[in-house]
PDB file of N, CA and C in Angstrom:
ATOM      1  N   MET A   1     -22.217  27.871 -15.097  1.00  0.00           N
ATOM      2  CA  MET A   1     -21.619  29.134 -15.097  1.00  0.00           C
ATOM      3  C   MET A   1     -20.757  29.153 -13.865  1.00  0.00           C
ATOM      4  N   ARG A   2     -19.516  29.807 -13.999  1.00  0.00           N
ATOM      5  CA  ARG A   2     -18.651  29.979 -12.858  1.00  0.00           C
ATOM      6  C   ARG A   2     -18.475  31.515 -12.704  1.00  0.00           C
ATOM      7  N   LEU A   3     -18.303  31.881 -11.494  1.00  0.00           N
ATOM      8  CA  LEU A   3     -18.126  33.442 -11.199  1.00  0.00           C
ATOM      9  C   LEU A   3     -16.752  33.644 -10.633  1.00  0.00           C
ATOM     10  N   ARG A   4     -16.247  34.862 -10.893  1.00  0.00           N
ATOM     11  CA  ARG A   4     -14.963  35.311 -10.341  1.00  0.00           C
ATOM     12  C   ARG A   4     -15.294  36.630  -9.730  1.00  0.00           C
ATOM     13  N   PHE A   5     -15.017  36.730  -8.374  1.00  0.00           N
ATOM     14  CA  PHE A   5     -15.158  37.999  -7.689  1.00  0.00           C
ATOM     15  C   PHE A   5     -14.370  39.097  -8.287  1.00  0.00           C
ATOM     16  N   LEU A   6     -14.998  40.287  -8.592  1.00  0.00           N
ATOM     17  CA  LEU A   6     -14.177  41.406  -9.173  1.00  0.00           C
ATOM     18  C   LEU A   6     -14.034  42.396  -8.087  1.00  0.00           C
ATOM     19  N   GLY A   7     -15.016  42.561  -7.293  1.00  0.00           N
ATOM     20  CA  GLY A   7     -14.736  43.693  -6.253  1.00  0.00           C
ATOM     21  C   GLY A   7     -16.121  44.173  -5.535  1.00  0.00           C
ATOM     22  N   SER A   8     -16.034  44.929  -4.544  1.00  0.00           N
ATOM     23  CA  SER A   8     -17.049  45.429  -3.681  1.00  0.00           C
ATOM     24  C   SER A   8     -16.611  46.700  -3.087  1.00  0.00           C
ATOM     25  N   THR A   9     -17.563  47.646  -2.847  1.00  0.00           N
ATOM     26  CA  THR A   9     -17.225  48.815  -1.981  1.00  0.00           C
ATOM     27  C   THR A   9     -17.706  48.580  -0.579  1.00  0.00           C
ATOM     28  N   SER A  10     -18.184  47.454  -0.298  1.00  0.00           N
ATOM     29  CA  SER A  10     -18.551  47.154   1.068  1.00  0.00           C
ATOM     30  C   SER A  10     -17.292  46.829   1.947  1.00  0.00           C
ATOM     31  N   GLU A  11     -17.287  47.335   3.076  1.00  0.00           N
ATOM     32  CA  GLU A  11     -16.138  47.115   4.013  1.00  0.00           C
ATOM     33  C   GLU A  11     -16.015  45.658   4.340  1.00  0.00           C
ATOM     34  N   ALA A  12     -17.218  44.920   4.418  1.00  0.00           N
ATOM     35  CA  ALA A  12     -17.074  43.488   4.690  1.00  0.00           C
ATOM     36  C   ALA A  12     -17.010  42.628   3.502  1.00  0.00           C
ATOM     37  N   GLY A  13     -16.991  43.269   2.252  1.00  0.00           N
ATOM     38  CA  GLY A  13     -16.774  42.465   1.130  1.00  0.00           C
ATOM     39  C   GLY A  13     -18.114  41.723   0.645  1.00  0.00           C
ATOM     40  N   ALA A  14     -19.212  42.242   1.300  1.00  0.00           N
ATOM     41  CA  ALA A  14     -20.543  41.583   0.916  1.00  0.00           C
ATOM     42  C   ALA A  14     -21.077  42.354  -0.244  1.00  0.00           C
ATOM     43  N   CYS A  15     -22.336  42.785  -0.201  1.00  0.00           N
ATOM     44  CA  CYS A  15     -22.923  43.404  -1.396  1.00  0.00           C
ATOM     45  C   CYS A  15     -23.002  44.927  -1.148  1.00  0.00           C
ATOM     46  N   PRO A  16     -22.951  45.648  -2.227  1.00  0.00           N
ATOM     47  CA  PRO A  16     -23.037  45.104  -3.561  1.00  0.00           C
ATOM     48  C   PRO A  16     -21.706  44.703  -4.090  1.00  0.00           C
ATOM     49  N   SER A  17     -21.705  43.586  -4.806  1.00  0.00           N
ATOM     50  CA  SER A  17     -20.406  43.004  -5.367  1.00  0.00           C
ATOM     51  C   SER A  17     -20.633  42.809  -6.895  1.00  0.00           C
ATOM     52  N   LEU A  18     -19.514  42.825  -7.689  1.00  0.00           N
ATOM     53  CA  LEU A  18     -19.510  42.463  -9.094  1.00  0.00           C
ATOM     54  C   LEU A  18     -18.729  41.172  -9.277  1.00  0.00           C
ATOM     55  N   TYR A  19     -19.227  40.365 -10.139  1.00  0.00           N
ATOM     56  CA  TYR A  19     -18.535  39.165 -10.499  1.00  0.00           C
ATOM     57  C   TYR A  19     -18.507  39.097 -12.081  1.00  0.00           C
ATOM     58  N   GLU A  20     -17.353  38.505 -12.527  1.00  0.00           N
ATOM     59  CA  GLU A  20     -17.221  38.192 -14.008  1.00  0.00           C
ATOM     60  C   GLU A  20     -17.538  36.740 -14.177  1.00  0.00           C
ATOM     61  N   THR A  21     -18.257  36.394 -15.216  1.00  0.00           N
ATOM     62  CA  THR A  21     -18.554  35.002 -15.507  1.00  0.00           C
ATOM     63  C   THR A  21     -17.660  34.390 -16.466  1.00  0.00           C
ATOM     64  N   ASP A  22     -17.678  33.142 -16.557  1.00  0.00           N
ATOM     65  CA  ASP A  22     -16.858  32.374 -17.703  1.00  0.00           C
ATOM     66  C   ASP A  22     -17.587  32.519 -19.012  1.00  0.00           C
ATOM     67  N   ARG A  23     -18.688  33.166 -19.085  1.00  0.00           N
ATOM     68  CA  ARG A  23     -19.378  33.425 -20.236  1.00  0.00           C
ATOM     69  C   ARG A  23     -19.200  34.874 -20.814  1.00  0.00           C
ATOM     70  N   GLY A  24     -18.251  35.596 -20.173  1.00  0.00           N
ATOM     71  CA  GLY A  24     -18.048  36.958 -20.610  1.00  0.00           C
ATOM     72  C   GLY A  24     -19.095  38.019 -20.192  1.00  0.00           C
ATOM     73  N   THR A  25     -19.872  37.612 -19.174  1.00  0.00           N
ATOM     74  CA  THR A  25     -20.862  38.646 -18.667  1.00  0.00           C
ATOM     75  C   THR A  25     -20.473  38.915 -17.149  1.00  0.00           C
ATOM     76  N   ILE A  26     -21.305  39.984 -16.712  1.00  0.00           N
ATOM     77  CA  ILE A  26     -21.048  40.517 -15.313  1.00  0.00           C
ATOM     78  C   ILE A  26     -22.338  40.187 -14.513  1.00  0.00           C
ATOM     79  N   VAL A  27     -22.081  39.575 -13.246  1.00  0.00           N
ATOM     80  CA  VAL A  27     -23.135  39.376 -12.440  1.00  0.00           C
ATOM     81  C   VAL A  27     -23.108  40.450 -11.162  1.00  0.00           C
ATOM     82  N   VAL A  28     -24.297  40.998 -10.897  1.00  0.00           N
ATOM     83  CA  VAL A  28     -24.344  41.975  -9.866  1.00  0.00           C
ATOM     84  C   VAL A  28     -24.991  41.266  -8.581  1.00  0.00           C
ATOM     85  N   GLN A  29     -24.450  41.399  -7.451  1.00  0.00           N
ATOM     86  CA  GLN A  29     -24.924  40.929  -6.062  1.00  0.00           C
ATOM     87  C   GLN A  29     -25.308  42.169  -5.327  1.00  0.00           C
ATOM     88  N   GLY A  30     -26.551  42.363  -4.956  1.00  0.00           N
ATOM     89  CA  GLY A  30     -26.909  43.454  -4.114  1.00  0.00           C
ATOM     90  C   GLY A  30     -28.403  43.420  -3.738  1.00  0.00           C
ATOM     91  N   LEU A  31     -28.918  44.385  -3.146  1.00  0.00           N
ATOM     92  CA  LEU A  31     -30.192  44.492  -2.701  1.00  0.00           C
ATOM     93  C   LEU A  31     -31.134  44.854  -3.790  1.00  0.00           C
ATOM     94  N   HIS A  32     -32.312  44.265  -3.724  1.00  0.00           N
ATOM     95  CA  HIS A  32     -33.303  44.556  -4.823  1.00  0.00           C
ATOM     96  C   HIS A  32     -33.801  46.032  -4.592  1.00  0.00           C
ATOM     97  N   VAL A  33     -34.083  46.724  -5.670  1.00  0.00           N
ATOM     98  CA  VAL A  33     -34.668  47.987  -5.683  1.00  0.00           C
ATOM     99  C   VAL A  33     -36.187  47.713  -5.393  1.00  0.00           C
ATOM    100  N   THR A  34     -36.729  48.409  -4.357  1.00  0.00           N
ATOM    101  CA  THR A  34     -38.083  48.146  -4.007  1.00  0.00           C
ATOM    102  C   THR A  34     -39.008  49.335  -4.034  1.00  0.00           C
ATOM    103  N   ASP A  35     -38.315  50.599  -4.276  1.00  0.00           N
ATOM    104  CA  ASP A  35     -39.093  51.816  -4.310  1.00  0.00           C
ATOM    105  C   ASP A  35     -39.959  51.794  -5.526  1.00  0.00           C
ATOM    106  N   PRO A  36     -41.274  51.815  -5.407  1.00  0.00           N
ATOM    107  CA  PRO A  36     -42.269  51.750  -6.450  1.00  0.00           C
ATOM    108  C   PRO A  36     -42.087  52.829  -7.510  1.00  0.00           C
ATOM    109  N   GLU A  37     -41.700  53.986  -7.071  1.00  0.00           N
ATOM    110  CA  GLU A  37     -41.494  55.077  -8.076  1.00  0.00           C
ATOM    111  C   GLU A  37     -40.233  54.835  -8.979  1.00  0.00           C
ATOM    112  N   ALA A  38     -39.220  54.326  -8.385  1.00  0.00           N
ATOM    113  CA  ALA A  38     -37.889  53.966  -9.119  1.00  0.00           C
ATOM    114  C   ALA A  38     -38.363  52.753 -10.017  1.00  0.00           C
ATOM    115  N   LEU A  39     -39.036  51.863  -9.606  1.00  0.00           N
ATOM    116  CA  LEU A  39     -39.401  50.678 -10.405  1.00  0.00           C
ATOM    117  C   LEU A  39     -40.173  51.048 -11.563  1.00  0.00           C
ATOM    118  N   SER A  40     -41.033  52.049 -11.460  1.00  0.00           N
ATOM    119  CA  SER A  40     -42.019  52.532 -12.482  1.00  0.00           C
ATOM    120  C   SER A  40     -41.136  53.077 -13.735  1.00  0.00           C
ATOM    121  N   ASP A  41     -39.972  53.551 -13.292  1.00  0.00           N
ATOM    122  CA  ASP A  41     -39.034  54.174 -14.379  1.00  0.00           C
ATOM    123  C   ASP A  41     -38.278  53.146 -15.195  1.00  0.00           C
ATOM    124  N   LEU A  42     -38.272  51.889 -14.850  1.00  0.00           N
ATOM    125  CA  LEU A  42     -37.592  50.762 -15.587  1.00  0.00           C
ATOM    126  C   LEU A  42     -38.367  50.585 -16.922  1.00  0.00           C
ATOM    127  N   ARG A  43     -37.616  50.078 -17.899  1.00  0.00           N
ATOM    128  CA  ARG A  43     -38.191  49.846 -19.168  1.00  0.00           C
ATOM    129  C   ARG A  43     -38.064  48.355 -19.515  1.00  0.00           C
ATOM    130  N   HIS A  44     -39.147  47.736 -20.092  1.00  0.00           N
ATOM    131  CA  HIS A  44     -38.951  46.364 -20.754  1.00  0.00           C
ATOM    132  C   HIS A  44     -38.455  45.343 -19.691  1.00  0.00           C
ATOM    133  N   VAL A  45     -38.942  45.345 -18.539  1.00  0.00           N
ATOM    134  CA  VAL A  45     -38.621  44.350 -17.425  1.00  0.00           C
ATOM    135  C   VAL A  45     -39.224  43.083 -17.812  1.00  0.00           C
ATOM    136  N   LEU A  46     -38.364  41.983 -18.001  1.00  0.00           N
ATOM    137  CA  LEU A  46     -38.920  40.707 -18.361  1.00  0.00           C
ATOM    138  C   LEU A  46     -39.013  39.854 -17.187  1.00  0.00           C
ATOM    139  N   ASP A  47     -39.894  38.732 -17.268  1.00  0.00           N
ATOM    140  CA  ASP A  47     -40.033  37.862 -16.135  1.00  0.00           C
ATOM    141  C   ASP A  47     -38.684  37.335 -15.618  1.00  0.00           C
ATOM    142  N   GLY A  48     -38.488  37.443 -14.367  1.00  0.00           N
ATOM    143  CA  GLY A  48     -37.238  36.918 -13.758  1.00  0.00           C
ATOM    144  C   GLY A  48     -36.244  37.967 -13.616  1.00  0.00           C
ATOM    145  N   GLU A  49     -36.418  39.161 -14.147  1.00  0.00           N
ATOM    146  CA  GLU A  49     -35.538  40.233 -13.988  1.00  0.00           C
ATOM    147  C   GLU A  49     -35.821  41.096 -12.803  1.00  0.00           C
ATOM    148  N   THR A  50     -34.843  41.762 -12.306  1.00  0.00           N
ATOM    149  CA  THR A  50     -35.023  42.621 -11.143  1.00  0.00           C
ATOM    150  C   THR A  50     -33.983  43.688 -11.291  1.00  0.00           C
ATOM    151  N   ALA A  51     -34.091  44.808 -10.421  1.00  0.00           N
ATOM    152  CA  ALA A  51     -33.251  45.912 -10.454  1.00  0.00           C
ATOM    153  C   ALA A  51     -32.355  45.882  -9.270  1.00  0.00           C
ATOM    154  N   ILE A  52     -31.072  46.151  -9.377  1.00  0.00           N
ATOM    155  CA  ILE A  52     -30.180  46.050  -8.278  1.00  0.00           C
ATOM    156  C   ILE A  52     -29.410  47.445  -8.247  1.00  0.00           C
ATOM    157  N   GLU A  53     -29.315  48.088  -7.128  1.00  0.00           N
ATOM    158  CA  GLU A  53     -28.687  49.377  -7.099  1.00  0.00           C
ATOM    159  C   GLU A  53     -27.153  49.031  -6.799  1.00  0.00           C
ATOM    160  N   VAL A  54     -26.325  49.852  -7.499  1.00  0.00           N
ATOM    161  CA  VAL A  54     -24.858  49.699  -7.409  1.00  0.00           C
ATOM    162  C   VAL A  54     -24.286  51.076  -7.245  1.00  0.00           C
ATOM    163  N   PRO A  55     -23.379  51.267  -6.294  1.00  0.00           N
ATOM    164  CA  PRO A  55     -22.735  52.498  -6.264  1.00  0.00           C
ATOM    165  C   PRO A  55     -21.880  52.910  -7.495  1.00  0.00           C
ATOM    166  N   ARG A  56     -21.903  54.128  -7.947  1.00  0.00           N
ATOM    167  CA  ARG A  56     -21.141  54.486  -9.114  1.00  0.00           C
ATOM    168  C   ARG A  56     -19.652  54.211  -8.894  1.00  0.00           C
ATOM    169  N   GLU A  57     -19.168  54.423  -7.642  1.00  0.00           N
ATOM    170  CA  GLU A  57     -17.757  54.165  -7.301  1.00  0.00           C
ATOM    171  C   GLU A  57     -17.378  52.740  -7.587  1.00  0.00           C
ATOM    172  N   LEU A  58     -18.245  51.799  -7.350  1.00  0.00           N
ATOM    173  CA  LEU A  58     -17.875  50.440  -7.594  1.00  0.00           C
ATOM    174  C   LEU A  58     -17.722  50.141  -9.044  1.00  0.00           C
ATOM    175  N   LEU A  59     -18.652  50.656  -9.884  1.00  0.00           N
ATOM    176  CA  LEU A  59     -18.569  50.447 -11.339  1.00  0.00           C
ATOM    177  C   LEU A  59     -17.289  51.151 -11.953  1.00  0.00           C
ATOM    178  N   SER A  60     -17.018  52.367 -11.389  1.00  0.00           N
ATOM    179  CA  SER A  60     -15.778  53.050 -11.834  1.00  0.00           C
ATOM    180  C   SER A  60     -14.498  52.238 -11.473  1.00  0.00           C
ATOM    181  N   GLU A  61     -14.531  51.802 -10.368  1.00  0.00           N
ATOM    182  CA  GLU A  61     -13.300  51.138  -9.836  1.00  0.00           C
ATOM    183  C   GLU A  61     -13.081  49.824 -10.571  1.00  0.00           C
ATOM    184  N   ILE A  62     -14.169  49.009 -10.858  1.00  0.00           N
ATOM    185  CA  ILE A  62     -13.976  47.800 -11.710  1.00  0.00           C
ATOM    186  C   ILE A  62     -13.610  48.017 -13.019  1.00  0.00           C
ATOM    187  N   ALA A  63     -14.230  49.119 -13.657  1.00  0.00           N
ATOM    188  CA  ALA A  63     -13.894  49.519 -15.007  1.00  0.00           C
ATOM    189  C   ALA A  63     -12.333  49.734 -15.115  1.00  0.00           C
ATOM    190  N   ARG A  64     -11.848  50.562 -14.180  1.00  0.00           N
ATOM    191  CA  ARG A  64     -10.370  50.945 -14.284  1.00  0.00           C
ATOM    192  C   ARG A  64      -9.548  49.714 -13.926  1.00  0.00           C
ATOM    193  N   ARG A  65      -9.908  48.823 -13.074  1.00  0.00           N
ATOM    194  CA  ARG A  65      -9.074  47.822 -12.569  1.00  0.00           C
ATOM    195  C   ARG A  65      -9.066  46.569 -13.504  1.00  0.00           C
ATOM    196  N   VAL A  66     -10.326  46.206 -13.932  1.00  0.00           N
ATOM    197  CA  VAL A  66     -10.512  44.963 -14.484  1.00  0.00           C
ATOM    198  C   VAL A  66     -10.855  44.946 -15.936  1.00  0.00           C
ATOM    199  N   LEU A  67     -11.819  45.845 -16.367  1.00  0.00           N
ATOM    200  CA  LEU A  67     -12.440  45.674 -17.672  1.00  0.00           C
ATOM    201  C   LEU A  67     -11.786  46.452 -18.725  1.00  0.00           C
ATOM    202  N   LEU A  68     -10.992  47.409 -18.517  1.00  0.00           N
ATOM    203  CA  LEU A  68     -10.290  48.144 -19.434  1.00  0.00           C
ATOM    204  C   LEU A  68      -8.875  47.609 -19.763  1.00  0.00           C
TER     205      LEU A  68
END
């Protein structure tokens, strides 16, 4: 799989960041959600999955600029 950087709201261009794959999917780079209360709200978490927090502004920006 290959990744193409889509954008970030970080000043340094670090995380959180979004990438488009050559398989037509999106990869999220960011910090793991570790708050036990928040994690208990997740549904159907499979082995190997984790939760990543992404600012709403980043998703809105990428949707306007790249995905639509």
